[in-house]
Short mmCIF file of C-alpha atoms in Angstrom, two decimals:
data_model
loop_
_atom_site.label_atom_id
_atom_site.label_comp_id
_atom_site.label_asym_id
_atom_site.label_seq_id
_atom_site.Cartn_x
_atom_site.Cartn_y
_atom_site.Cartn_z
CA UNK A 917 179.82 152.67 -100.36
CA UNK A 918 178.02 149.56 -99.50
CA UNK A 919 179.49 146.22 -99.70
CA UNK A 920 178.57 143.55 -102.58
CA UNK A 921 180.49 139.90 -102.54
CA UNK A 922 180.96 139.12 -106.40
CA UNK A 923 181.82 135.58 -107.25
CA UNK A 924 182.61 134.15 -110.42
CA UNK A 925 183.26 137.09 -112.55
CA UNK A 926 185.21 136.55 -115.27
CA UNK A 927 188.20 138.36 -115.27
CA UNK A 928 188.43 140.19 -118.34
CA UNK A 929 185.13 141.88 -116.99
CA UNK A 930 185.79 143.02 -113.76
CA UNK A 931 187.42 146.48 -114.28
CA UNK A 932 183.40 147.30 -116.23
CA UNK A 933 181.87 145.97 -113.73
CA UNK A 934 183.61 147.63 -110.96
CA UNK A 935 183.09 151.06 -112.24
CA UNK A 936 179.16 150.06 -113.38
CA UNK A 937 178.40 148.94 -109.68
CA UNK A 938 180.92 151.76 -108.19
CA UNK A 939 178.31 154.67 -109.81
CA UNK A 940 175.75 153.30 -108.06
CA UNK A 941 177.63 153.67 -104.82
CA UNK A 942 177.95 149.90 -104.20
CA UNK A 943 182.05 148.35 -103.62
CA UNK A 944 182.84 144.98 -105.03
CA UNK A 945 184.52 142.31 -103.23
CA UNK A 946 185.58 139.49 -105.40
CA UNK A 947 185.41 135.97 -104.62
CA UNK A 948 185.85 132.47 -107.19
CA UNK A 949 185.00 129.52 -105.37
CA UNK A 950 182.85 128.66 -101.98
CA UNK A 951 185.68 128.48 -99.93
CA UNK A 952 186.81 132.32 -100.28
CA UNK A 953 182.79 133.40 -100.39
CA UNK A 954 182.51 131.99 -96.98
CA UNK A 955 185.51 133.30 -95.54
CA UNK A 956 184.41 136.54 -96.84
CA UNK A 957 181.06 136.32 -95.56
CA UNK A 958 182.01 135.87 -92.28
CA UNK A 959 184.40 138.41 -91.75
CA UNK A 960 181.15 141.04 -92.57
CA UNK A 961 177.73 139.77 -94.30
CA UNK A 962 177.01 141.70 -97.53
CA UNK A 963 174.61 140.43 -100.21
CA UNK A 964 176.02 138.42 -102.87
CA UNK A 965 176.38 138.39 -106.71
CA UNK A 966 176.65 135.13 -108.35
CA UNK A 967 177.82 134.80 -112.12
CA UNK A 968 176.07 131.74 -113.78
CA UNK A 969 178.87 131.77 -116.53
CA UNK A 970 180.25 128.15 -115.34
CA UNK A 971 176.53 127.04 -115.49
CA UNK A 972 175.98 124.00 -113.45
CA UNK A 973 179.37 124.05 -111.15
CA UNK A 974 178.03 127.91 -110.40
CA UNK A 975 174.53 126.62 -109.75
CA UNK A 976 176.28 124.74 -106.65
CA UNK A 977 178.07 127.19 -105.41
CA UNK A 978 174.81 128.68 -105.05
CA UNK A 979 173.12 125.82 -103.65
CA UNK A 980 176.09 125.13 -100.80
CA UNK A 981 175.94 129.21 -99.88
CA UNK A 982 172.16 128.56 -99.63
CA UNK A 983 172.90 125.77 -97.21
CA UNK A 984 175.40 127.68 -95.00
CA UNK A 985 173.83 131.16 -94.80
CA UNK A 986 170.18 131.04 -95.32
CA UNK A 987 170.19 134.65 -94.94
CA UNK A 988 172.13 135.69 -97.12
CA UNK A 989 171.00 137.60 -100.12
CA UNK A 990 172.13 136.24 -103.35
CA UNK A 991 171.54 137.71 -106.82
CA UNK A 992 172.56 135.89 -110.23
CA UNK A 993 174.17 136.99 -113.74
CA UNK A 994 173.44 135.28 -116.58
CA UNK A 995 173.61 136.25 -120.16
CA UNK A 996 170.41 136.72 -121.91
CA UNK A 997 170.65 134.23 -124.01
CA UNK A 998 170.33 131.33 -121.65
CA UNK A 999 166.72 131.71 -120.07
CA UNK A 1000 167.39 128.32 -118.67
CA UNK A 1001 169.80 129.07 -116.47
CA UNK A 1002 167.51 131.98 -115.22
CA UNK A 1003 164.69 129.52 -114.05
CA UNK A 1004 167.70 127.15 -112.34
CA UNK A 1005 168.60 130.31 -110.76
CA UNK A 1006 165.35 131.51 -109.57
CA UNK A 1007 164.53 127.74 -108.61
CA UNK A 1008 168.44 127.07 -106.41
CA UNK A 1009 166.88 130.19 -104.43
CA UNK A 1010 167.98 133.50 -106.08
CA UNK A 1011 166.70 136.63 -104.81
CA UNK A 1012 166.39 138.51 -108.83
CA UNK A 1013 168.36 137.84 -111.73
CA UNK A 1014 170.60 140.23 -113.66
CA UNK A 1015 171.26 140.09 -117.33
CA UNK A 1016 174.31 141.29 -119.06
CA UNK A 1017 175.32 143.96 -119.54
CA UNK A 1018 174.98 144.67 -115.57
CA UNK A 1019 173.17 147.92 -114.65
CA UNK A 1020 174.97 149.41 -111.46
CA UNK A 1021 171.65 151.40 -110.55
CA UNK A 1022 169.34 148.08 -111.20
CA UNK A 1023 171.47 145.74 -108.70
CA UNK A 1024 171.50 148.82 -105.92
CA UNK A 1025 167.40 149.11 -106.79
CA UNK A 1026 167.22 145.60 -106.07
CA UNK A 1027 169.38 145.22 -102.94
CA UNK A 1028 167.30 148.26 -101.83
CA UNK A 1029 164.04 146.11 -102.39
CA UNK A 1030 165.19 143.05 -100.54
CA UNK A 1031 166.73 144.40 -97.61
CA UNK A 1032 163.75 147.06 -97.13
CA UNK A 1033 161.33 144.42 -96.62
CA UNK A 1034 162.46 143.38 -94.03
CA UNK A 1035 162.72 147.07 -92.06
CA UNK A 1036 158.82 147.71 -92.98
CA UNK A 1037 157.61 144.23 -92.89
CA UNK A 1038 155.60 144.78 -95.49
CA UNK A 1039 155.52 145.23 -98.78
CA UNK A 1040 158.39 147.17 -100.50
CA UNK A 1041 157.39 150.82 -102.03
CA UNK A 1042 161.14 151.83 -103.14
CA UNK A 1043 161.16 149.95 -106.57
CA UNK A 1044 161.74 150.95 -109.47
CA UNK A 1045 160.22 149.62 -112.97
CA UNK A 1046 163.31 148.09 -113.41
CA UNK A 1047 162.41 145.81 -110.28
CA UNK A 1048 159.49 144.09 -111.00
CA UNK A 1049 159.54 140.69 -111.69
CA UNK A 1050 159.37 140.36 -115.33
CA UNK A 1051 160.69 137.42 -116.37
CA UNK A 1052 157.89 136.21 -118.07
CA UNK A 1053 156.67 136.83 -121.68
CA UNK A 1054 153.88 138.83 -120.69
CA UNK A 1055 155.40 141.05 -118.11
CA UNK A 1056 158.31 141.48 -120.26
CA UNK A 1057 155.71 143.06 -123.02
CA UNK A 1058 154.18 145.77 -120.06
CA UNK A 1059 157.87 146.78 -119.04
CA UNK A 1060 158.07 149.50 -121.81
CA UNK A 1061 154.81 150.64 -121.06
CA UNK A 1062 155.77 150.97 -117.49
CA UNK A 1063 159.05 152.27 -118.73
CA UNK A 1064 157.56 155.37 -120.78
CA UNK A 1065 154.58 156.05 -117.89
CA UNK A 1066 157.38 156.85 -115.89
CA UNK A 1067 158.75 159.24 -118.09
CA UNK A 1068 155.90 161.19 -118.00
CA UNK A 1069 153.23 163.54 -115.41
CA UNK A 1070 149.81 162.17 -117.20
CA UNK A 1071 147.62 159.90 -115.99
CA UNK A 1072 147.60 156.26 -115.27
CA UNK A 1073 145.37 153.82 -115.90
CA UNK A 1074 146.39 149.93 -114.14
CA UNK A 1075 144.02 147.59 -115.22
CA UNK A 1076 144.34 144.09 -113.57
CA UNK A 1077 142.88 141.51 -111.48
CA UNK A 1078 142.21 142.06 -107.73
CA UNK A 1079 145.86 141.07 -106.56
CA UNK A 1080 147.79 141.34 -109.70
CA UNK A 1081 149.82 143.88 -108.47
CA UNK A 1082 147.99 147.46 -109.85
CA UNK A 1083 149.25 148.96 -107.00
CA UNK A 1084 152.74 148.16 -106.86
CA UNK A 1085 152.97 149.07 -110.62
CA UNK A 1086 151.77 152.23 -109.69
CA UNK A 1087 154.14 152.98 -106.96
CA UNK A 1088 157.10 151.32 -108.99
CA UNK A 1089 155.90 154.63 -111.45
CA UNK A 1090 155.81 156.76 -108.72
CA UNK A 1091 159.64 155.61 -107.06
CA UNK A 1092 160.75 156.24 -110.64
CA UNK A 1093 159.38 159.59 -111.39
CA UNK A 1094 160.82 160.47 -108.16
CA UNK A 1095 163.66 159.24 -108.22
CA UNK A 1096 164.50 159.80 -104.43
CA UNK A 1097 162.55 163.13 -103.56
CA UNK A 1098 160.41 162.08 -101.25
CA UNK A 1099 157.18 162.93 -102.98
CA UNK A 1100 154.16 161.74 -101.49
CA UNK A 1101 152.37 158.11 -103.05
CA UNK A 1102 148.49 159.26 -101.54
CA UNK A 1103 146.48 156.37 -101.75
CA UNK A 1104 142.90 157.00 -102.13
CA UNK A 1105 139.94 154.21 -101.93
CA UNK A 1106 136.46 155.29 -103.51
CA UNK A 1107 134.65 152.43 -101.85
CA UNK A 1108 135.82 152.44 -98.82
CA UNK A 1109 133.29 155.52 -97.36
CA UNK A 1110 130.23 157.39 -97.70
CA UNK A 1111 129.77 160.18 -100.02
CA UNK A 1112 130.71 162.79 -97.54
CA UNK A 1113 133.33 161.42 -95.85
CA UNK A 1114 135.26 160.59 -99.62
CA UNK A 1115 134.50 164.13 -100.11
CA UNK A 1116 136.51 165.19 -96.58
CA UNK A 1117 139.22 163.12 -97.16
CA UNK A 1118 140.02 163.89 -100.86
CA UNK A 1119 139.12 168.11 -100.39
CA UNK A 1120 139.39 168.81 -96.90
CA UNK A 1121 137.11 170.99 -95.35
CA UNK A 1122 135.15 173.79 -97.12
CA UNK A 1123 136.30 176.40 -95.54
CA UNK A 1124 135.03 180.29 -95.44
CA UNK A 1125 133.91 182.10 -98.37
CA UNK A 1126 136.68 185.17 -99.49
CA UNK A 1127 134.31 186.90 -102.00
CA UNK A 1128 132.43 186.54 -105.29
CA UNK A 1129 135.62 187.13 -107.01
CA UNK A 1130 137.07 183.62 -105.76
CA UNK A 1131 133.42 182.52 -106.95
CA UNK A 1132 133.79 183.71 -110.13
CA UNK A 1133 136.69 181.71 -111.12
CA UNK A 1134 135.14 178.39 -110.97
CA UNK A 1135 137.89 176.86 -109.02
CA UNK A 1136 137.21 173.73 -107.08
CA UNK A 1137 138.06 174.32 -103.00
CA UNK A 1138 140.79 172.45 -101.05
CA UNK A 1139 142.35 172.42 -97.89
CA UNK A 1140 145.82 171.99 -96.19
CA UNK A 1141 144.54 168.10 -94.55
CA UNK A 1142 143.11 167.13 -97.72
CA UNK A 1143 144.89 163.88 -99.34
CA UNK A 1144 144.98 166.23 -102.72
CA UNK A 1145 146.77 168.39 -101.29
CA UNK A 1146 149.23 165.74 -99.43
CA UNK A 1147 149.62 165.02 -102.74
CA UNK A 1148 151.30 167.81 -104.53
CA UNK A 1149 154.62 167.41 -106.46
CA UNK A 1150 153.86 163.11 -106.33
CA UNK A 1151 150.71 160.72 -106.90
CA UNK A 1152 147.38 160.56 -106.33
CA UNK A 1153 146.02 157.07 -106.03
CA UNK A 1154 142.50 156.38 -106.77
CA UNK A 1155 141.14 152.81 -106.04
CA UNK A 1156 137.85 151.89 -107.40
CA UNK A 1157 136.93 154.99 -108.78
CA UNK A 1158 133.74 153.60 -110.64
CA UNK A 1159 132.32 153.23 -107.08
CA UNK A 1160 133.00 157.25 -106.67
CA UNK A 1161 129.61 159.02 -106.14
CA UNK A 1162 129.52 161.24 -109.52
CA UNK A 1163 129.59 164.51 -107.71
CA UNK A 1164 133.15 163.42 -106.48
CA UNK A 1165 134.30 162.53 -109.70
CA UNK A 1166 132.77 165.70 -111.68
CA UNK A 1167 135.10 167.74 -108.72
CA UNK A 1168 137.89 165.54 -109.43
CA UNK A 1169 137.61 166.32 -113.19
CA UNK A 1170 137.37 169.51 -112.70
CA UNK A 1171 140.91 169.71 -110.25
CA UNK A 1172 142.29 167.89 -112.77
CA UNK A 1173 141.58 169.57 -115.90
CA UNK A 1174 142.35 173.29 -114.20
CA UNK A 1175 145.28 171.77 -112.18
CA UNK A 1176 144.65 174.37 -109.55
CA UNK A 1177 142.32 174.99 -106.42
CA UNK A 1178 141.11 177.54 -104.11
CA UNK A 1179 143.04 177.28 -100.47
CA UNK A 1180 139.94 176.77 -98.44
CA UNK A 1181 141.95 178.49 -95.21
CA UNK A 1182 142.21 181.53 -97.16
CA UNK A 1183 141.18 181.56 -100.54
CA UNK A 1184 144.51 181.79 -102.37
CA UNK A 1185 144.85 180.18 -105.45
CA UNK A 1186 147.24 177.67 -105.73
CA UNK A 1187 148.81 175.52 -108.39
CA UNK A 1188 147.80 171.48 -108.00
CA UNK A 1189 150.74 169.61 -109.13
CA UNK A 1190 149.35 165.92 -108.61
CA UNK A 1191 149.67 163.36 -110.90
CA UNK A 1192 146.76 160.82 -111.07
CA UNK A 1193 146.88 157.25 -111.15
CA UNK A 1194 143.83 154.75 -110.91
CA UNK A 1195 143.82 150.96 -110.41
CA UNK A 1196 140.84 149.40 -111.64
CA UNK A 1197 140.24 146.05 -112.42
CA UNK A 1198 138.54 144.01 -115.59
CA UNK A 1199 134.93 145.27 -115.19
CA UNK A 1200 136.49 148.79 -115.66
CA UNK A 1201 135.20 149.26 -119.36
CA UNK A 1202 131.50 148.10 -118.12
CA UNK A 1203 131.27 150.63 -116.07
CA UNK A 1204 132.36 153.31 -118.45
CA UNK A 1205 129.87 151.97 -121.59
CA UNK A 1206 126.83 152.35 -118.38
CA UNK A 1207 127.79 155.81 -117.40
CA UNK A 1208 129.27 154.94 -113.86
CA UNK A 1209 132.65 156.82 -114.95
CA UNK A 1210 132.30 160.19 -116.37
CA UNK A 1211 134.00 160.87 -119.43
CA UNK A 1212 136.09 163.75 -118.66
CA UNK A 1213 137.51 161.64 -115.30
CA UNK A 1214 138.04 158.66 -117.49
CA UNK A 1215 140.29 160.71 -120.14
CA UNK A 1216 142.26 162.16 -117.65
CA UNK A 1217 143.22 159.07 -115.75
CA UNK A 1218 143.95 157.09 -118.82
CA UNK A 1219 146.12 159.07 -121.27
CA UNK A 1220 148.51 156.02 -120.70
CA UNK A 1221 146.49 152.62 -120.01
CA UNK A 1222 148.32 149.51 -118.56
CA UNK A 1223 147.00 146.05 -118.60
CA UNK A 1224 148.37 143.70 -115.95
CA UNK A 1225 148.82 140.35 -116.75
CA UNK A 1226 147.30 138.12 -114.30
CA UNK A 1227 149.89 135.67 -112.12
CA UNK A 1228 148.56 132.64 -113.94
CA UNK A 1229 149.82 133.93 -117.57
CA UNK A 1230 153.12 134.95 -115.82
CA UNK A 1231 154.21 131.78 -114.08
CA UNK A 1232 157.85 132.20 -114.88
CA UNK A 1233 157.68 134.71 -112.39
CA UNK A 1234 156.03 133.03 -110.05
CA UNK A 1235 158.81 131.19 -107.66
CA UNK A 1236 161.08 134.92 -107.83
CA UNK A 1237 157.56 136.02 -106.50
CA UNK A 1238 157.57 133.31 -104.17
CA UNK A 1239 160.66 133.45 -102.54
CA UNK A 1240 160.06 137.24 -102.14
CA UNK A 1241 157.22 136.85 -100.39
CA UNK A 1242 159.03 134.14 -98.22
CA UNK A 1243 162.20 136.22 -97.17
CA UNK A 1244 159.47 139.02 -96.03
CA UNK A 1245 156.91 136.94 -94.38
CA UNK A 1246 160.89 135.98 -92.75
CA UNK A 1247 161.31 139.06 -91.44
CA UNK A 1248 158.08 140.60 -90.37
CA UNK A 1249 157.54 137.59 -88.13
CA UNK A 1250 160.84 137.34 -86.79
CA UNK A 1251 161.16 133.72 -87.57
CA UNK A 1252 164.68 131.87 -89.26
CA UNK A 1253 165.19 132.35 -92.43
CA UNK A 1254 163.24 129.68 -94.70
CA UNK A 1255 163.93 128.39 -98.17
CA UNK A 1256 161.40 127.05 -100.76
CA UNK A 1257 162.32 123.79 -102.40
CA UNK A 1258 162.89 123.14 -106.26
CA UNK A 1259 159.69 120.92 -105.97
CA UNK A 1260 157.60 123.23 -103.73
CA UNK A 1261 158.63 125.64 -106.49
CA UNK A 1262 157.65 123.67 -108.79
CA UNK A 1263 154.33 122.96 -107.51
CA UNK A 1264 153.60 126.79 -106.71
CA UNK A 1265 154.20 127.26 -109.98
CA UNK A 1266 151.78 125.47 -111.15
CA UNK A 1267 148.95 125.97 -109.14
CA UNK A 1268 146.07 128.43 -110.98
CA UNK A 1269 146.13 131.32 -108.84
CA UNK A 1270 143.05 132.88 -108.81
CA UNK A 1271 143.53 135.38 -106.20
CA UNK A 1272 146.71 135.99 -107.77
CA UNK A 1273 149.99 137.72 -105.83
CA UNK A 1274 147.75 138.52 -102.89
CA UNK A 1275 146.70 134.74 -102.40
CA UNK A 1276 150.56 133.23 -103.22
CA UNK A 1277 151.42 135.85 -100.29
CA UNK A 1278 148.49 134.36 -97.60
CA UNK A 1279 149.55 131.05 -98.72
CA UNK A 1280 153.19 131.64 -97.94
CA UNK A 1281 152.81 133.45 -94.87
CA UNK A 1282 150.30 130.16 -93.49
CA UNK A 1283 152.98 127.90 -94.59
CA UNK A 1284 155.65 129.97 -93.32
CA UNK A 1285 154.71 130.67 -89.40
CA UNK A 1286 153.26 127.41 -89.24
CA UNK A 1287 157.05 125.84 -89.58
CA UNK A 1288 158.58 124.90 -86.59
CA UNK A 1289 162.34 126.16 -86.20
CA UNK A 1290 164.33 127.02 -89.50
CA UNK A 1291 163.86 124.39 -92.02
CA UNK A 1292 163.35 124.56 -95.15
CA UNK A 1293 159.23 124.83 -97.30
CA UNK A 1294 159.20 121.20 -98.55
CA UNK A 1295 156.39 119.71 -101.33
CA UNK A 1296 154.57 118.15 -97.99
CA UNK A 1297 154.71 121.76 -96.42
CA UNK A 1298 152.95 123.10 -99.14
CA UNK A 1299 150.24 120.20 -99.97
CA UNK A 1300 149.10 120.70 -96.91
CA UNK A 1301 147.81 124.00 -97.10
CA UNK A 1302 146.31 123.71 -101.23
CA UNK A 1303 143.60 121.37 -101.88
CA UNK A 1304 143.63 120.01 -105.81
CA UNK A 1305 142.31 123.46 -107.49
CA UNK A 1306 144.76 125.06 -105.71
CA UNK A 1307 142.50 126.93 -102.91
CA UNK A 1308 143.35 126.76 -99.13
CA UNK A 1309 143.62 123.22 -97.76
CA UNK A 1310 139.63 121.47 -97.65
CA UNK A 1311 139.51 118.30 -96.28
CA UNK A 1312 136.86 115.97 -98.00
CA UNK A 1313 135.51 112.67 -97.84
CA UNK A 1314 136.57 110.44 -100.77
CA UNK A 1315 138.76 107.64 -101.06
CA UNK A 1316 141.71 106.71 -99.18
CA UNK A 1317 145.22 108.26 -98.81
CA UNK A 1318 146.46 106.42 -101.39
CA UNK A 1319 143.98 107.51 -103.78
CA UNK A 1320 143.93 111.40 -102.58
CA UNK A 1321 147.75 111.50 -103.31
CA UNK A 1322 147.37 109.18 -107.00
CA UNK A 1323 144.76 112.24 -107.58
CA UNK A 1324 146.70 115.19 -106.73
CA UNK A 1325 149.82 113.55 -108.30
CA UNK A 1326 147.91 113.17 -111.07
CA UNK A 1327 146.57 116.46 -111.68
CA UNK A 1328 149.88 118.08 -110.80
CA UNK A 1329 151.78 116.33 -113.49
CA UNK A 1330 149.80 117.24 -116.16
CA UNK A 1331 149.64 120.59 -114.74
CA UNK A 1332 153.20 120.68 -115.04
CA UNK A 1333 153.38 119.28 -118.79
CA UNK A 1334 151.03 121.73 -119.75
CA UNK A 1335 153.31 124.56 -118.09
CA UNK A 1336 155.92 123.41 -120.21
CA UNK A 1337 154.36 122.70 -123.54
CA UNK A 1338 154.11 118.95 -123.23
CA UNK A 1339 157.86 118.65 -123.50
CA UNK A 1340 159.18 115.30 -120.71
CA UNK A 1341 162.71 116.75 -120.69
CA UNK A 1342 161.76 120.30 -119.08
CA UNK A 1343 158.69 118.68 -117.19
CA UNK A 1344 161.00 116.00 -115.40
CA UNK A 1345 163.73 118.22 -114.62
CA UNK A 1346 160.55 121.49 -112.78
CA UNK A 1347 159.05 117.81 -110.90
CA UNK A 1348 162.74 116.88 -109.77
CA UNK A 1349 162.56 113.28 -111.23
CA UNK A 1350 164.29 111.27 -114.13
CA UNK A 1351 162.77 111.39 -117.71
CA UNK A 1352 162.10 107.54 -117.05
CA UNK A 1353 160.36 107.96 -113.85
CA UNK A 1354 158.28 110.56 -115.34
CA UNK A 1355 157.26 108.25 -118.23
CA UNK A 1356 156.44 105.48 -115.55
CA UNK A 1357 154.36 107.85 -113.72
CA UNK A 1358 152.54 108.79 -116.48
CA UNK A 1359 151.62 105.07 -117.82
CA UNK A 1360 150.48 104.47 -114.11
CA UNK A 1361 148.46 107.12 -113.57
CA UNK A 1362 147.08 107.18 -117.28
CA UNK A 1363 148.43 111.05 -117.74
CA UNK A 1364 148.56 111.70 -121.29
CA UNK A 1365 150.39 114.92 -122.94
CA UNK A 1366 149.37 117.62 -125.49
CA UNK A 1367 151.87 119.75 -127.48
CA UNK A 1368 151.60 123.40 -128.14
#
């Protein structure tokens, strides 16, 4: 049983929660204030669950643990029907969020996550749909999807921007289906290679002919160091698969629709239990109306079809993603613990994204090993490395200091209204400033406001 620090649960709750988090093999130890989390925590460190139920005065708790152990994991509960107190979780520094009714197997998934990115230092394969970040709208709308692909041994189509996170939708499919077997996640890029050598790597070697008789059947050949047949019992991978020469895709039609190959080493038959996946991004459905996908490929890859919201129509998931990324940049470099402000948040947040999770991570890990000792990522921290569009820092001629910062200040605020619909209250309290200041900034810098 692994060790879980639990503070702030209410009482008449605990015995529930006890036996939810006990099935998933994880013991609580309760705590109710600061005082007895810290004692606690340094007898043995253990992550930590923090109920939100006391709202602000458990927000601080949160905030003075963050300040003492930087380390330390720290996971929130909140009931569903306060999204607020989800961002102010997510913003003090929270590693996920939990809603009620607490899953056992979802916190344990999640500890899982957090603490394996720091063994790999890179990024995490063991999640489960369950994990993704999904506090958003729009990813909360693909979760089902996910949900039921899991559930199932057809094929997968992920449809997203380059950086999105196709890939780690795909695996979060995968961990699910698997659910702990070890199955193999074969990752497969079309682009990457000539015709032959895709044709190497995805088949193996052709092998010896055994007779007309193995002929005769029409099976497609495979061998032992082929990625197919690495892949048996778990996934199959393909990226860019509109770039596959059509031979290789007519073969890989073909494996797929028989679901069973020739052994090249000796001409048995055997059965090809692979289940197919594809990550493709918007242009995907071009290259299908001009012919560059075959038809029989393209149904069996996309009996279930997933569209991935790009980062920029997700930003409520944006600083979990964020301070993610930061713990693991953290780790693989070896460096202290960092922490992202509420207004670096903030600003993250509302930057466009173009290159979406891929680019927040390169951002992060710039800002991140370019920090000397273990300080916290501060607004200045991250202005330096975004220029007003929110690409990597350029340097340009044009006006003084004074009238670069009135710009960026400028654009960022009424980035920030628009994230929020226009409305001051929410606005003020993501930019860390009084309603009145806000106003005052506005007049000055001749912002003006639209409502949704």
């Amino acid at each position: 049983m692994k060790p879980l620090l639990y503070i702030g649960c209410p009482p008449q709750e605990r015995a529930d929660t006890e036996q939810a988090l006990g099935a998933a093999s994880l013991a609580v130890v309760w705590a109710d204030n600061v005082a007895s989390a810290l004692a606690e925590l340094q007898r043995r460190e253990m992550p930590v669950l923090l109920d939100l139920t006391r709202g602000a005065a458990a927000l601080q708790i949160a905030r003075d643990l963050r300040t003492d152990r930087a380390a330390t994991l720290i996971f929130a509960v909140v009931d569903g029907r306060r999204p607020d107190l989800t961002t102010e979780a997510v913003l003090a520094g929270m590693a996920d969020v939990f809603a009620r009714p607490l899953g056992g197997r979802r916190v344990a998934n999640a500890i899982a996550r957090e603490l394996g990115s720091g063994a790999k230092g890179g990024h995490a394969i063991d999640i489960t749909s369950d994990d993704l970040y999904h506090q958003s709208p729009a990813m909360r709308e693909v979760m089902p999807v996910i949900a039921r692909a899991a559930t199932m041994r057809a094929g997968v189509l992920v449809r997203g921007e380059d950086g999105a996170g196709r890939q780690a939708v795909a695996r979060a499919i995968h961990a699910a289906q698997s659910n702990g077997s070890g199955a193999a996640f074969v990752c497969v890029d079309c682009s990457a290679q000539d015709t032959d050598a895709l044709d190497a790597e995805l088949f193996g070697a052709p092998g010896k002919s055994h007779g007309a008789d193995t002929v005769s059947r029409g099976l497609e050949r495979v061998s032992r160091n082929s990625r197919l047949h690495h892949a048996l019992g778990g996934t199959l991978y393909l990226q860019n698969v509109a770039e596959a020469p059509t031979r290789i895709q007519a073969r890989l039609a073909r494996i797929l629709r028989d679901r069973e190959a020739l052994l090249a080493e000796n001409g048995a038959t055997i059965s090809l239990d692979v289940r197919p996946m594809a990550g493709v991004d918007p242009g995907f459905d071009g290259a299908l109306q001009d012919g560059r996908v075959r038809e029989d490929l393209f149904r069996r890859l996309s009996v279930i079809r997933i569209d991935i919201p790009p980062l920029r129509s997700r930003r409520e998931d944006i600083p979990a993603l964020a301070n993610y990324f930061v713990r693991e940049i953290c780790a693989a470099h070896h460096v202290p613990p960092k922490t992202l402000s509420r207004p670096a948040l903030s600003l993250i947040g509302a930057l466009p994204w173009r290159g979406n999770a891929v680019e927040l991570r390169t951002l992060l890990e710039g800002i991140v090993t370019g920090l000397a000792g273990g300080r916290g990522i501060g607004l200045e921290d991250v202005l330096a490395h975004v220029r007003l569009d929110g690409g990597a820092v350029v340097f340009s001629n044009g006006g003084t200091l004074r009238q670069a910062r009135a710009r960026f200040e400028r654009e960022y605020i009424a980035s920030v209204l628009e994230q929020h619909n226009g409305r001051i209250s929410d606005a003020a309290k993501a930019l860390g400033i009084q309603r009145t200041n806000l106003y005052r900034k506005m007049r000055s810098l001749k912002v003006t406001r639209t409502r949704k």
